């Protein structure tokens, strides 16, 4: 059977139309990755050389998966000849080839966010500016926006409107900081992530011969998630496609949710203006979700005015209605959701991997983490500290970076005195000041004190010179030695392994740090082994891969059985059988910051649409009527988005006590979970307890209580073990036993007639 037989009519049409400008609007769960993959394979089967194809994705992981799938159709070796990867990875390689045109070394360092913030922090300190007014994160965001809009430091400073904005924001020195930051990066032979796009635009603008070369080379260009492109990305693609116009963009305007990163929805909405003779294909069949979920999502997104019209449908079962759960507080919301996951997972039909809790902001995770821990439910938060951001990993990577690029300022500052070698902060600051005055890099200073005199004692100069010699000895092996061998040498000679292994009375954190270094070295070993014939297995090549990792490329422990917790933004592109979308309250979701304009509100609505369409089988919306913020209890109103969902697709629930009306006057049903019952007073006080039944005189004599009201799923309190949840009951009458899970003590089996249990309310 041909791979084309797997496609529906709309998908097949999009795959087979290979010439000219093409836009594929792909609804949620409609198989856009399959279309993109098969389209590339089909182009190759028509005789197009894979070297003439460029495919741009938003994660390296997606690029690898697509390459593997194409390889199964046309052959793995041919598939590897396609230029495929993220914007940053593809254009960083083009920049390395042409770095001399821009005055950069071919082995330039790529700064991550932490590196950039560290450099900005140094500059702000050198300028004696208030670090509260000039927070490095905010300053970096401003510079990032400028670069994504292709505004140079000089153009920034010359723009009266921009300068006025900075003045009103009480940050009049931003232009000077931007100019200094750019110069310091250049002197350090470093580019930040935004530079990879900014400098590519400069390369193509100032060197038409280079642009012409790549226009001729890439005759077919495909772009995934086109709705998430920013201006810099848009312009690069437009320039490269100008010669042949065989450009295919795939995306969904209804899932454009990254304007805060510079993404511009107008790129996809205005595609027809850039290419009036374009062909449009719509993928409207959803293969992921139930009818109720698909139609509920449609009813919401239909309210957006700024969109490309389509109607997503599915041939899947009708499925359950979307449950809307009202709780009294955010803590109760966490308990209710956790109880439901516990009950469903313990039934045996589902695993914890089947569940995801999605929220608008990271700070909302607390109540769910606490509730999940109490039930001993394993979970993982995505978007936290990644492996490559841990201190010990950043330390050894700094040595690797400095080995490849001596002028990497941030790497040098990080490790020149780690492990400790007697080079103090004062001496290093003198080097930094001297480098700024001479207009050279820190390495230029410490590698030749005769040419650049600095007021540092001879002992410190000798220690710095010894450090230089060590780094140069590593560099001498860079092209002759494979990545693993050199990495192991650096880890030993630098003293990092000795530092982490020689600590006495090592605790779990110290052991973990050493193990993390071992894990990194194992990863480098695997990289060395897996490099194909003809591909470089050098440490510099490994560092390029690491520098270009995206959040989605990180190890997600996919085989581990755990509940997933993440922001809605992080969930894009993922799917889960059962989704809990929490915190559906005004000013939280939609965010209070998004209520200033229609365009901002419409992006929040698209975010809500993305969240609902992550669900395959069931989706639950929840909100609290009160929530603690900054130590104060705030009364909350249900989100307008709940009201925007067609009520025929919803099932409302609320605690049994204090039953009320829903928004729009809809009646609520009763809560299915006994853990959520209770009045308002119970929310702010410790749980009130009541005996199961009044005790008769005969029962009191025997020390027994009537247990006829107890059942699996109930929460009870034991005098010794505290509060727990009944997970199993067996036996009858006086011999009835119950297995109860107590968060602090684990599972205990008790004989009910002696346990003196009380039902927790």
XYZ file of C-alpha atoms in Angstrom:
761
model
C 0.000 0.000 0.000
C 1.333 3.440 -0.937
C 1.885 5.969 1.831
C -0.465 8.274 -0.098
C -3.319 5.846 0.568
C -3.157 6.871 4.230
C -4.327 10.398 3.396
C -7.848 11.760 3.164
C -8.856 13.785 0.093
C -7.904 17.180 1.563
C -4.546 15.919 2.810
C -3.793 14.254 -0.531
C -4.572 17.431 -2.477
C -2.211 19.429 -0.227
C 0.561 16.849 -0.676
C 0.342 16.583 -4.470
C 0.197 20.309 -5.254
C 3.951 20.904 -5.116
C 4.525 23.968 -7.294
C 4.012 27.636 -6.467
C 3.015 29.374 -3.232
C 0.814 27.151 -1.077
C -0.854 27.617 2.287
C -2.195 24.683 4.274
C -4.532 25.701 7.085
C -4.551 22.737 9.464
C -7.136 22.551 12.229
C -6.239 20.999 15.574
C -5.564 17.265 15.313
C -5.955 17.258 11.524
C -2.661 15.537 10.671
C -0.582 18.501 9.516
C 2.736 16.822 10.368
C 1.792 13.867 8.187
C 0.926 16.214 5.311
C 4.193 18.122 5.676
C 6.197 14.896 5.863
C 4.495 13.201 2.923
C 4.658 16.354 0.830
C 8.462 16.376 1.158
C 8.636 12.657 0.320
C 6.377 13.217 -2.697
C 8.535 16.092 -3.968
C 11.596 13.835 -3.719
C 9.821 10.999 -5.523
C 9.165 13.432 -8.384
C 12.926 13.688 -8.830
C 13.805 16.776 -6.807
C 17.248 16.603 -5.193
C 16.856 16.597 -1.361
C 19.699 19.139 -1.166
C 17.282 21.601 -2.821
C 14.663 21.271 -0.063
C 14.578 23.315 3.129
C 12.012 22.539 5.844
C 11.753 24.789 8.905
C 10.192 23.572 12.148
C 9.934 24.994 15.662
C 11.704 22.128 17.487
C 14.676 19.946 16.620
C 12.668 16.990 17.897
C 9.968 17.582 15.272
C 12.641 17.835 12.571
C 14.228 14.537 13.641
C 10.886 12.746 13.693
C 10.001 14.054 10.238
C 13.400 13.036 8.861
C 12.884 9.507 10.219
C 9.405 9.242 8.685
C 10.619 10.535 5.308
C 13.543 8.110 5.511
C 11.142 5.164 5.705
C 9.665 6.224 2.364
C 12.653 7.437 0.328
C 15.571 5.956 2.280
C 17.351 7.193 5.393
C 20.507 8.378 3.609
C 18.546 10.536 1.173
C 16.337 11.954 3.926
C 19.424 13.203 5.779
C 20.317 15.382 2.798
C 17.280 17.603 3.372
C 18.071 20.878 5.133
C 15.628 20.450 7.991
C 15.535 21.923 11.475
C 14.479 24.935 13.484
C 14.955 28.451 12.139
C 17.768 28.911 14.629
C 19.569 25.653 13.848
C 19.357 26.013 10.054
C 20.445 29.636 9.974
C 23.147 29.221 12.614
C 24.837 26.799 10.208
C 24.501 29.267 7.342
C 26.015 31.939 9.604
C 28.951 29.693 10.537
C 29.728 29.127 6.860
C 29.567 32.861 6.124
C 30.682 34.248 9.491
C 33.688 36.045 7.976
C 31.291 38.265 5.989
C 29.965 39.598 9.310
C 33.272 39.697 11.192
C 32.491 36.767 13.481
C 34.628 33.640 14.005
C 33.172 30.438 12.517
C 33.122 28.916 16.005
C 31.119 31.781 17.528
C 29.372 31.002 20.816
C 25.597 31.012 21.089
C 24.467 32.695 24.315
C 21.381 31.330 26.018
C 19.029 33.523 28.046
C 21.025 33.065 31.250
C 24.250 34.120 29.534
C 22.593 37.193 28.054
C 21.099 38.238 31.378
C 24.437 37.768 33.101
C 26.177 40.006 30.580
C 23.457 42.653 30.889
C 23.707 42.495 34.665
C 27.437 43.273 34.375
C 26.812 46.188 32.018
C 24.087 47.645 34.242
C 26.452 47.400 37.220
C 29.316 49.024 35.285
C 27.001 51.914 34.351
C 26.018 52.334 38.030
C 22.342 52.027 37.128
C 19.519 50.954 39.436
C 19.051 47.219 38.841
C 15.431 47.531 39.938
C 14.623 49.986 37.185
C 16.872 48.119 34.777
C 16.049 44.498 35.515
C 18.182 42.318 33.210
C 15.182 40.200 32.174
C 13.178 43.287 31.165
C 16.124 44.892 29.404
C 16.772 41.671 27.464
C 13.107 41.531 26.465
C 13.317 45.068 25.084
C 16.487 44.266 23.132
C 14.951 41.023 21.874
C 11.895 42.880 20.560
C 14.159 45.345 18.773
C 16.171 42.594 17.100
C 13.066 40.670 16.058
C 11.859 43.885 14.431
C 15.325 44.248 12.816
C 16.103 47.461 14.689
C 19.844 47.942 15.151
C 21.340 49.697 18.211
C 21.972 52.768 16.044
C 18.412 52.793 14.660
C 17.073 52.267 18.175
C 18.934 55.312 19.455
C 17.846 57.420 16.471
C 14.163 56.577 16.857
C 12.504 59.411 18.799
C 9.376 57.403 19.578
C 11.357 54.512 21.063
C 13.528 56.860 23.091
C 10.434 58.621 24.437
C 8.917 55.282 25.467
C 12.094 54.424 27.388
C 12.143 57.834 29.024
C 8.525 57.511 30.157
C 9.328 54.029 31.488
C 12.192 55.648 33.469
C 14.802 53.638 31.556
C 16.467 56.330 29.410
C 19.772 54.428 29.263
C 18.371 51.433 27.362
C 19.820 52.564 24.044
C 23.318 52.799 25.566
C 22.905 49.390 27.179
C 21.747 47.863 23.854
C 24.724 49.345 22.001
C 27.183 48.156 24.658
C 25.577 44.705 24.845
C 25.861 44.283 21.067
C 29.501 45.393 21.102
C 30.390 43.074 23.989
C 28.743 40.111 22.264
C 30.671 40.909 19.088
C 33.986 41.206 20.955
C 33.263 37.901 22.689
C 32.544 36.200 19.361
C 29.048 35.442 20.572
C 25.506 35.672 19.259
C 22.359 35.344 21.303
C 19.320 33.483 19.971
C 17.816 36.621 18.460
C 21.090 37.348 16.664
C 20.798 34.092 14.718
C 17.836 35.613 12.866
C 18.929 39.254 13.060
C 22.399 38.537 11.666
C 20.990 36.247 8.948
C 18.875 39.169 7.726
C 21.956 41.400 7.735
C 23.927 38.736 5.850
C 21.272 38.514 3.129
C 20.793 42.307 3.028
C 24.459 43.268 2.758
C 25.717 40.343 0.702
C 23.389 39.721 -2.267
C 25.734 37.063 -3.645
C 25.181 34.980 -0.501
C 21.405 35.450 -0.763
C 21.480 34.475 -4.436
C 23.425 31.318 -3.615
C 20.818 30.117 -1.123
C 17.916 31.172 -3.341
C 19.347 28.908 -6.045
C 20.071 26.130 -3.563
C 16.672 25.963 -1.857
C 14.129 25.601 -4.661
C 11.470 24.199 -2.325
C 10.821 25.788 1.058
C 8.382 24.449 3.655
C 7.550 26.165 6.944
C 5.700 24.518 9.835
C 3.696 26.524 12.408
C 3.800 29.577 10.167
C 1.404 31.433 12.459
C 4.173 31.519 15.087
C 6.768 33.275 12.922
C 8.008 36.759 13.809
C 9.003 39.563 11.461
C 12.654 38.483 11.228
C 11.671 34.906 10.334
C 9.044 36.104 7.873
C 11.543 38.297 6.030
C 14.181 35.557 5.765
C 11.684 33.114 4.272
C 10.284 35.748 1.898
C 13.780 36.585 0.617
C 14.788 32.958 0.118
C 11.565 32.093 -1.712
C 11.634 35.140 -3.987
C 13.289 33.370 -6.927
C 11.168 30.215 -7.381
C 8.228 30.921 -5.049
C 7.859 27.207 -4.319
C 6.948 27.998 -0.741
C 4.517 25.977 1.347
C 3.468 27.255 4.762
C 1.498 25.093 7.169
C -0.272 26.369 10.251
C -3.466 27.371 11.987
C -4.308 30.981 12.706
C -6.611 29.719 15.489
C -3.522 28.477 17.329
C -1.420 31.635 17.134
C -0.556 32.217 20.813
C 3.015 33.552 20.936
C 2.748 37.292 20.345
C 4.711 37.835 23.578
C 7.661 36.200 21.794
C 7.213 38.444 18.773
C 5.031 36.075 16.717
C 2.869 38.005 14.271
C -0.453 36.444 13.259
C -0.564 38.804 10.277
C 2.161 36.718 8.608
C -0.330 33.919 7.964
C -3.370 36.164 7.519
C -1.553 38.233 4.871
C 0.017 35.325 2.973
C -2.457 35.925 0.134
C -1.216 39.525 -0.186
C 2.399 38.397 -0.530
C 1.452 35.692 -3.027
C -1.811 36.621 -4.825
C -1.697 33.458 -6.956
C -1.358 31.146 -3.937
C -3.299 27.907 -3.490
C -5.168 27.333 -0.225
C -5.863 23.910 1.278
C -7.844 23.361 4.467
C -7.436 20.330 6.702
C -10.639 20.291 8.714
C -11.032 16.692 9.882
C -9.900 16.242 13.486
C -8.588 12.751 14.263
C -7.740 13.480 17.885
C -10.805 14.454 19.887
C -14.428 13.510 20.454
C -17.293 15.360 18.742
C -18.224 17.188 21.927
C -14.695 18.528 22.399
C -14.307 19.556 18.749
C -17.666 21.318 18.572
C -17.148 23.023 21.931
C -13.824 24.406 20.699
C -15.431 25.534 17.435
C -18.163 27.409 19.293
C -15.531 29.438 21.145
C -13.111 30.271 18.338
C -16.001 31.339 16.090
C -16.180 34.528 18.179
C -12.815 35.738 16.863
C -13.159 38.226 14.025
C -9.560 38.110 12.807
C -9.303 34.604 11.329
C -9.332 32.386 8.262
C -12.740 30.719 8.176
C -12.889 26.941 8.483
C -15.056 24.348 10.196
C -13.207 21.585 12.002
C -15.169 18.334 12.287
C -14.531 14.758 13.386
C -15.804 11.294 12.651
C -14.956 10.198 16.202
C -17.517 9.226 18.835
C -19.645 11.891 20.483
C -17.926 11.357 23.856
C -18.663 12.928 27.212
C -19.695 16.522 27.639
C -17.078 18.919 28.953
C -17.419 19.083 32.731
C -17.362 22.510 34.384
C -16.427 22.316 38.057
C -16.904 25.139 40.536
C -14.872 25.086 43.752
C -14.701 27.509 46.636
C -10.940 28.100 46.732
C -7.846 27.355 44.700
C -6.767 24.818 47.346
C -10.075 23.002 47.027
C -9.658 23.094 43.252
C -6.345 21.276 43.635
C -7.885 18.635 45.921
C -10.899 18.017 43.697
C -8.853 17.533 40.533
C -6.301 15.337 42.320
C -9.062 13.181 43.813
C -10.536 12.594 40.392
C -7.199 11.570 38.938
C -6.602 9.252 41.911
C -10.011 7.601 41.509
C -9.711 7.123 37.756
C -6.155 5.807 37.905
C -6.834 3.410 40.785
C -9.670 1.838 38.817
C -6.928 0.206 36.770
C -8.175 1.329 33.371
C -5.971 4.430 33.183
C -2.380 5.352 34.014
C -1.170 8.680 35.362
C 0.377 9.415 31.965
C -3.150 9.811 30.605
C -3.757 12.998 32.610
C -2.637 16.581 32.111
C -3.360 19.644 34.233
C -3.042 22.839 32.193
C -2.963 26.349 33.629
C -2.448 29.909 32.426
C 0.544 30.756 34.652
C 3.239 28.683 36.358
C 2.347 29.996 39.812
C -0.953 28.076 39.673
C 0.827 24.749 40.016
C 1.249 25.028 43.815
C -2.215 23.872 44.932
C -2.105 20.944 42.506
C 1.389 19.909 43.548
C 0.366 19.886 47.206
C -2.790 17.886 46.533
C -1.024 15.373 44.282
C 1.737 14.832 46.847
C -0.792 14.138 49.583
C -2.249 11.346 47.471
C 1.222 10.084 46.530
C 0.458 10.699 42.847
C 3.626 11.073 40.755
C 3.735 14.228 38.629
C 6.140 16.296 36.606
C 6.097 20.005 35.869
C 7.306 20.954 32.402
C 8.931 24.292 31.860
C 11.004 24.090 35.042
C 14.798 24.008 35.272
C 16.084 21.940 32.369
C 19.069 19.595 32.526
C 21.301 21.987 30.611
C 20.475 24.883 32.948
C 21.704 23.162 36.119
C 24.755 24.793 37.690
C 27.167 21.906 37.385
C 26.211 21.357 33.744
C 26.519 25.059 32.937
C 29.969 25.019 34.598
C 31.425 22.232 32.487
C 29.713 23.518 29.334
C 31.441 26.850 29.977
C 34.792 25.032 29.784
C 33.683 23.422 26.513
C 32.612 26.800 25.119
C 35.841 28.503 26.132
C 37.829 25.686 24.516
C 36.075 26.341 21.203
C 35.948 30.144 21.542
C 38.528 31.809 23.793
C 36.736 35.160 23.582
C 33.482 33.893 25.161
C 33.195 36.430 27.982
C 30.413 34.764 29.959
C 32.100 31.354 29.873
C 35.407 32.825 31.019
C 33.865 34.734 33.923
C 32.031 31.593 35.021
C 35.004 29.242 35.274
C 38.195 31.275 35.626
C 37.994 30.630 39.365
C 35.982 27.408 39.385
C 37.157 25.167 40.856
C 38.873 27.721 43.079
C 42.364 28.649 41.899
C 42.913 31.843 43.864
C 41.650 34.378 41.344
C 39.502 36.832 43.280
C 36.468 38.838 42.181
C 38.378 42.117 42.542
C 41.119 41.000 40.151
C 38.545 39.756 37.644
C 36.696 43.084 37.820
C 39.933 44.889 36.974
C 40.298 42.668 33.907
C 36.708 43.430 32.876
C 37.265 47.194 33.207
C 40.534 46.985 31.273
C 38.882 45.009 28.472
C 36.201 47.658 28.196
C 38.754 50.473 28.111
C 40.989 48.762 25.529
C 37.978 47.597 23.472
C 39.121 43.965 23.491
C 37.940 40.684 24.998
C 38.774 39.406 28.484
C 40.885 36.668 26.899
C 42.990 39.271 25.075
C 43.824 40.785 28.467
C 44.712 37.650 30.428
C 46.614 36.014 27.564
C 48.976 38.979 27.120
C 49.441 41.271 30.116
C 52.435 42.926 28.422
C 50.282 44.323 25.617
C 47.377 45.214 27.940
C 48.766 46.138 31.384
C 46.433 45.675 34.354
C 47.042 46.573 37.992
C 47.054 42.986 39.300
C 49.749 41.387 41.485
C 52.150 38.917 39.893
C 50.743 35.934 41.779
C 47.260 36.449 40.332
C 48.694 37.104 36.861
C 50.554 33.792 37.036
C 47.363 31.969 38.029
C 45.494 33.545 35.127
C 48.318 32.605 32.766
C 48.173 29.005 33.998
C 44.439 29.021 33.303
C 45.123 30.276 29.757
C 47.672 27.503 29.202
C 45.189 24.855 30.347
C 42.450 26.123 28.001
C 44.886 26.320 25.084
C 45.915 22.707 25.734
C 42.254 21.712 25.409
C 41.884 23.739 22.200
C 44.865 21.990 20.645
C 42.876 18.743 20.779
C 39.614 20.205 19.478
C 39.934 19.063 15.858
C 42.043 15.968 16.537
C 40.011 14.345 19.304
C 36.405 13.172 19.392
C 33.910 14.957 21.634
C 33.747 12.293 24.355
C 37.505 11.903 24.779
C 38.078 15.645 24.981
C 35.080 16.226 27.279
C 36.387 13.587 29.676
C 39.831 15.196 29.591
C 38.367 18.644 30.364
C 36.202 17.295 33.204
C 39.272 15.736 34.846
C 41.963 18.327 34.153
C 39.791 21.325 35.043
C 39.197 19.806 38.475
C 35.396 19.669 38.206
C 35.160 15.906 38.681
C 37.523 16.062 41.643
C 35.574 18.989 43.112
C 32.266 17.120 42.983
C 33.576 13.716 44.052
C 35.911 14.682 46.916
C 33.380 16.437 49.144
C 33.076 14.706 52.494
C 29.703 13.675 53.851
C 28.084 14.161 50.497
C 24.329 14.643 50.670
C 21.787 13.754 47.989
C 22.312 17.089 46.197
C 26.076 16.611 45.889
C 25.611 13.042 44.660
C 23.075 14.228 42.107
C 25.446 16.919 40.806
C 28.187 14.348 40.233
C 25.699 12.004 38.568
C 24.548 14.823 36.305
C 28.122 15.248 35.049
C 28.260 11.497 34.426
C 24.966 11.726 32.548
C 26.316 14.551 30.377
C 29.445 12.576 29.523
C 27.284 9.566 28.658
C 25.245 11.782 26.349
C 28.412 13.004 24.646
C 29.552 9.402 24.238
C 26.236 8.562 22.566
C 26.592 11.617 20.312
C 30.079 10.476 19.264
C 28.883 6.965 18.436
C 25.783 8.097 16.533
C 27.432 10.626 14.241
C 27.098 9.377 10.676
C 30.050 8.857 8.369
C 31.301 12.213 7.157
C 29.709 14.104 10.041
C 31.931 15.789 12.597
C 32.094 14.160 16.048
C 33.990 17.091 17.563
C 33.148 18.786 20.821
C 32.378 21.991 18.899
C 29.718 20.140 16.894
C 28.185 18.716 20.063
C 28.079 22.191 21.595
C 26.206 23.507 18.563
C 23.520 20.860 19.090
C 23.245 21.719 22.796
C 23.068 25.459 22.196
C 20.133 25.011 19.813
C 18.021 22.784 22.020
C 14.468 24.025 22.526
C 12.251 23.348 25.545
C 10.375 20.693 23.592
C 13.636 18.853 22.860
C 14.390 18.245 26.521
C 14.039 14.758 27.949
C 10.449 14.504 29.144
C 10.791 11.175 30.976
C 8.070 9.930 28.645
C 8.245 6.354 29.922
C 7.638 7.322 33.509
C 4.085 7.091 34.789
C 3.239 10.588 35.978
C 0.622 13.320 35.699
C 1.715 16.189 33.471
C 1.523 19.759 34.779
C 2.273 22.613 32.397
C 1.198 25.988 31.134
C -1.118 26.025 28.135
C 1.623 27.647 26.068
C 3.907 24.679 26.791
C 1.192 22.188 25.827
C 0.888 23.323 22.227
C 1.486 20.417 19.862
C 0.792 17.818 22.562
C -2.274 15.687 23.278
C -3.597 13.790 26.285
C -6.570 11.457 26.798
C -7.811 13.451 29.804
C -7.226 17.181 30.262
C -8.027 19.382 33.258
C -8.023 23.056 32.297
C -7.926 24.919 35.600
C -8.200 28.469 36.906
C -10.935 29.579 34.481
C -11.460 32.954 36.158
C -11.659 36.510 34.910
C -8.327 38.363 35.153
C -6.537 35.038 35.390
C -7.739 33.494 32.133
C -8.260 35.680 30.209
C -5.315 37.458 31.770
C -5.928 40.925 33.132
C -3.065 42.116 30.920
C -4.898 41.001 27.776
C -8.062 43.053 28.183
C -6.789 46.287 26.634
C -7.633 45.509 23.019
C -9.587 43.137 20.815
C -6.412 41.602 19.366
C -5.095 40.743 22.844
C -8.403 39.219 23.902
C -8.598 37.216 20.693
C -5.156 35.757 21.382
C -6.339 34.697 24.854
C -9.351 33.048 23.194
C -7.021 31.218 20.805
C -5.075 30.049 23.856
C -8.308 28.684 25.343
C -9.018 26.953 22.025
C -5.553 25.361 22.068
C -6.113 24.114 25.629
C -9.452 22.428 24.869
C -8.120 20.769 21.723
C -5.291 19.058 23.630
C -7.944 16.643 24.981
C -8.686 13.387 23.227
C -11.438 11.818 25.367
C -12.451 14.101 28.240
C -11.959 17.721 29.143
C -12.740 19.311 32.502
C -12.852 23.055 33.124
C -12.526 24.272 36.712
C -12.571 27.553 38.563
C -12.538 28.808 42.136
C -14.810 31.483 43.557
C -11.950 32.781 45.716
C -8.190 32.633 45.392
C -5.204 33.757 47.471
C -3.029 36.313 45.692
C -0.081 38.034 47.379
C -1.383 36.825 50.745
C -4.880 38.238 50.257
C -8.075 36.322 49.592
C -9.560 37.612 46.338
C -13.115 36.912 45.175
C -13.073 35.487 41.662
C -15.583 35.505 38.839
C -15.915 32.664 36.326
C -14.100 33.260 33.044
C -16.091 34.681 30.158
C -14.703 31.809 28.073
C -16.914 29.300 29.923
C -19.943 31.302 28.919
C -18.722 31.422 25.315
C -18.839 27.627 24.961
C -22.182 26.418 23.582
C -23.992 25.101 26.671
C -25.139 21.964 24.840
C -21.554 20.676 25.094
C -21.195 21.344 28.832
C -22.129 19.594 32.082
C -22.005 21.883 35.129
C -21.079 20.720 38.615
C -20.875 22.401 42.000
C -20.590 21.317 45.628
C -23.800 19.886 47.052
C -23.945 22.496 49.792
C -24.620 26.078 48.806
C -25.991 25.081 45.418
C -26.375 28.055 43.147
C -26.871 29.066 39.569
C -24.257 29.068 36.896
C -23.355 31.972 34.734
C -26.091 32.475 32.128
C -28.571 31.037 34.630
C -27.753 27.394 33.871
C -28.456 24.879 36.614
C -25.532 22.996 38.064
C -25.566 19.279 38.756
C -24.131 17.743 41.913
C -20.500 16.975 42.575
C -19.540 13.363 41.960
C -16.548 13.555 44.298
C -17.253 13.505 48.046
C -13.924 15.231 48.734
C -15.305 18.437 47.264
C -18.412 18.714 49.430
C -18.610 21.162 52.289
C -19.781 24.660 53.041
C -17.869 27.908 52.929
C -16.793 27.685 56.585
C -15.102 24.346 55.961
C -12.908 25.955 53.337
C -11.126 28.332 55.703
C -11.089 26.184 58.837
C -9.542 22.820 59.469
C -11.800 19.945 58.479
C -14.661 19.325 60.892
C -15.070 15.673 61.830
C -18.096 13.642 62.730
C -18.489 10.062 63.979
C -19.772 7.599 61.411
C -22.855 6.838 63.497
C -23.873 7.446 67.042
C -22.560 4.654 69.234
C -25.028 2.454 71.087
C -24.291 1.260 74.640
C -23.583 -2.286 73.470
C -21.222 -1.111 70.763
C -19.430 1.129 73.226
C -18.836 -1.828 75.503
C -17.195 -3.762 72.686
C -15.251 -0.750 71.466
C -17.022 -0.946 68.115
C -18.681 1.550 65.803
C -21.240 1.055 63.048
C -19.326 1.141 59.742
C -22.240 0.634 57.378
C -21.801 4.130 55.850
C -18.183 3.621 54.830
C -17.275 2.925 51.212
C -14.296 3.023 48.864
C -13.316 6.584 47.950
C -14.352 8.185 51.221
C -11.963 10.351 53.217
C -11.660 9.372 56.841
C -9.575 10.365 59.859
C -7.678 7.971 62.146
C -6.489 9.023 65.611
C -2.901 7.932 64.903
C -2.417 8.193 61.150
C -4.455 11.308 60.465
C -6.513 11.820 57.336
C -6.578 9.235 54.559
C -8.629 7.795 51.741
C -10.250 4.338 51.637
C -8.944 2.424 48.624
C -10.266 -1.059 49.390
C -12.810 -2.800 51.668
C -13.237 -6.514 52.347
C -15.079 -8.775 54.778
C -18.491 -8.337 56.388
C -19.957 -7.356 59.722
C -17.532 -7.241 62.638
C -14.714 -8.616 60.447
C -14.820 -5.790 57.873
C -11.361 -4.479 56.976
C -10.431 -1.354 55.079
C -7.227 -0.460 53.279
C -6.626 3.268 53.695
C -3.980 5.391 52.046
C -2.498 7.961 54.464
C -0.211 10.513 52.747
C 2.313 10.502 55.596
C 2.235 6.804 56.431
C 1.313 5.020 53.208
C -1.337 2.300 52.910
C -2.640 0.737 56.143
C -5.157 -2.091 56.597
C -7.352 -1.682 59.675
C -10.159 -3.656 61.308
C -13.059 -1.210 61.272
C -14.619 -2.280 64.568
C -11.480 -1.117 66.412
C -10.287 1.715 64.131
C -12.639 4.441 65.441
C -12.652 6.138 62.055
C -14.386 9.416 61.435
C -15.612 10.731 58.110
C -13.756 13.864 57.094
C -15.868 16.663 55.718
